[in-house]
Amino acid sequence: MWEISKLICLFIGNSVKWVYYGGKKPMNEVAKEDNEIIGFVIVAFIFFVLYSFNK
């Protein structure tokens, strides 16, 4: 289960970083970097926003 959550965070982090570069940098170059933390922060922010609207 840990590997799946790590993979999801890595995918989200890579996607956000690619969008940040405006698509000018190829995805395989973006994927060489470790963007897991970025993905985790975004997922945590989304859950926080959804939780605050749910209350």
Short mmCIF file of C-alpha atoms in Angstrom, two decimals:
data_model
loop_
_atom_site.label_atom_id
_atom_site.label_comp_id
_atom_site.label_asym_id
_atom_site.label_seq_id
_atom_site.Cartn_x
_atom_site.Cartn_y
_atom_site.Cartn_z
CA MET A 1 0.00 0.00 0.00
CA TRP A 2 2.90 2.34 0.77
CA GLU A 3 4.27 1.90 -2.75
CA ILE A 4 0.91 2.84 -4.30
CA SER A 5 0.62 6.06 -2.30
CA LYS A 6 4.24 6.87 -3.11
CA LEU A 7 3.55 6.29 -6.80
CA ILE A 8 0.46 8.52 -6.71
CA CYS A 9 2.37 11.34 -5.00
CA LEU A 10 5.22 10.97 -7.48
CA PHE A 11 2.83 11.10 -10.44
CA ILE A 12 1.07 14.21 -9.11
CA GLY A 13 4.39 15.88 -8.29
CA ASN A 14 5.80 15.17 -11.75
CA SER A 15 2.64 16.42 -13.42
CA VAL A 16 2.60 19.65 -11.44
CA LYS A 17 6.30 20.26 -12.09
CA TRP A 18 5.76 19.64 -15.82
CA VAL A 19 2.88 22.15 -15.85
CA TYR A 20 5.10 24.58 -13.92
CA TYR A 21 7.66 24.37 -16.72
CA GLY A 22 4.85 25.01 -19.18
CA GLY A 23 5.45 21.76 -21.02
CA LYS A 24 8.74 23.09 -22.41
CA LYS A 25 10.77 20.53 -20.52
CA PRO A 26 10.12 16.92 -21.61
CA MET A 27 8.32 14.70 -19.10
CA ASN A 28 11.19 12.20 -18.99
CA GLU A 29 13.55 14.97 -17.79
CA VAL A 30 11.03 16.07 -15.15
CA ALA A 31 10.62 12.46 -14.01
CA LYS A 32 14.36 12.15 -13.33
CA GLU A 33 13.92 14.47 -10.34
CA ASP A 34 12.29 13.30 -7.12
CA ASN A 35 9.00 15.23 -6.99
CA GLU A 36 7.27 13.05 -4.42
CA ILE A 37 7.23 15.78 -1.75
CA ILE A 38 5.50 18.20 -4.12
CA GLY A 39 2.82 15.61 -4.80
CA PHE A 40 2.37 14.90 -1.10
CA VAL A 41 1.95 18.59 -0.30
CA ILE A 42 -0.65 18.98 -3.04
CA VAL A 43 -2.57 15.89 -1.92
CA ALA A 44 -2.48 17.10 1.71
CA PHE A 45 -3.71 20.55 0.64
CA ILE A 46 -6.57 19.05 -1.38
CA PHE A 47 -7.65 16.86 1.54
CA PHE A 48 -7.43 19.83 3.91
CA VAL A 49 -9.62 21.97 1.62
CA LEU A 50 -12.14 19.18 1.14
CA TYR A 51 -12.25 18.50 4.87
CA SER A 52 -12.77 22.16 5.73
CA PHE A 53 -15.69 22.44 3.27
CA ASN A 54 -17.22 19.26 4.65
CA LYS A 55 -17.49 20.66 8.18
#
